Amino acid sequence: MLTIYGRTNSVNVQKVLWCLAELDVPHERVEAGLHFGKNHEPWYLALNPNGRVPLLVDGPFSLWESNTIVRYLAAKHGVGGVCPRSLETRALAERWMDWQLSTLIRPVSIVFQALYRTPPAERDLAAIARNTVEANRAMELLDAHLATQPFVAGDAFTMGDIPVGATAHRWLEVAGIERPELMAVRAWRDRLTQRPAFRSHVMLPLS
Ligand SMILES: N[C@@H](CCC(=O)N[C@@H](CS)C(=O)NCC(=O)O)C(=O)O
């Protein structure tokens, strides 16, 4: 049985659970990370030396890095669907997965962690302001792209929508920050909300 280690309020775990649900792959999930612990135990560090969640264990094979796990699952169970058969479309999907990791997640995480997991007296207000600007700039780039097509890699939903979709949803839900209108991103998020897998694994209260 395929096992995912990770807590459901982690955006990186959400990507993997969303992908598994899209692909209808049987699996079990074991709570890990933050107060659940496990991710700093020696056996876990032997499988993921970063001590982070998610971690996938698929028989004798294990894998860390959420976007890589999404790629692995899509290639194993979703070629012709979540993993496009066309090399060009697949590359476009992967480009947005890389962009999520290289550009979007850092400022979104800094602001989210500050506002949801840091006591008010300990918050770095300058860092929140600076990273809000940076996240909004990235979201405006995404908005301009999604104004031209319904999903990040073209006309159909692909694995490329998963990391960006989970992160963009989080940004749209963070309370107490200024955001541009992001009409195209919101329309795309509405399309994602029609997917049961997105509703079950990503549309959860932020904590
Ligand atoms: N780039 C990694 C980042 C993993 C990561 O930072 N995970 C966070 C949760 S979103 C984590 O493990 N935090 C520590 C913890 O939960 O104990 C990935 O995408 O898998």
mmCIF file of C-alpha atoms and ligand atoms in Angstrom, residues 7 10-12 15 33-34 39 52-54 65-66 101, ligand 1:
data_model
loop_
_atom_site.group_PDB
_atom_site.id
_atom_site.type_symbol
_atom_site.label_atom_id
_atom_site.label_comp_id
_atom_site.label_asym_id
_atom_site.label_seq_id
_atom_site.Cartn_x
_atom_site.Cartn_y
_atom_site.Cartn_z
ATOM 1 C CA ARG A 7 -0.430 16.602 7.932
ATOM 2 C CA SER A 10 0.430 21.532 4.814
ATOM 3 C CA VAL A 11 0.106 22.979 1.313
ATOM 4 C CA ASN A 12 2.783 20.572 0.092
ATOM 5 C CA LYS A 15 -0.785 18.835 -3.498
ATOM 6 C CA GLY A 33 5.019 17.127 10.831
ATOM 7 C CA LEU A 34 4.725 19.955 13.383
ATOM 8 C CA ASN A 39 9.623 13.729 10.662
ATOM 9 C CA ARG A 52 10.009 17.683 5.917
ATOM 10 C CA VAL A 53 6.574 16.524 4.815
ATOM 11 C CA PRO A 54 5.304 15.080 2.538
ATOM 12 C CA GLU A 65 9.727 16.950 -2.678
ATOM 13 C CA SER A 66 6.017 17.406 -3.244
ATOM 14 C CA LEU A 101 8.589 26.266 -6.341
HETATM 15 N N1 LIG B 1 10.042 21.769 -1.096
HETATM 16 C C1 LIG B 1 9.472 20.846 -0.152
HETATM 17 C C2 LIG B 1 9.051 21.639 1.085
HETATM 18 C C3 LIG B 1 8.502 20.750 2.181
HETATM 19 C C4 LIG B 1 8.104 21.574 3.387
HETATM 20 O O1 LIG B 1 8.641 22.655 3.652
HETATM 21 N N2 LIG B 1 7.152 21.045 4.146
HETATM 22 C C5 LIG B 1 6.712 21.727 5.340
HETATM 23 C C6 LIG B 1 5.179 21.680 5.400
HETATM 24 S S1 LIG B 1 4.428 22.602 4.100
HETATM 25 C C7 LIG B 1 7.257 21.013 6.575
HETATM 26 O O2 LIG B 1 7.673 19.874 6.502
HETATM 27 N N3 LIG B 1 7.274 21.700 7.706
HETATM 28 C C8 LIG B 1 7.775 21.149 8.917
HETATM 29 C C9 LIG B 1 6.800 20.272 9.662
HETATM 30 O O3 LIG B 1 5.645 20.106 9.239
HETATM 31 O O4 LIG B 1 7.201 19.757 10.720
HETATM 32 C C10 LIG B 1 8.285 20.107 -0.774
HETATM 33 O O5 LIG B 1 7.653 20.706 -1.664
HETATM 34 O O6 LIG B 1 7.998 18.955 -0.413
#
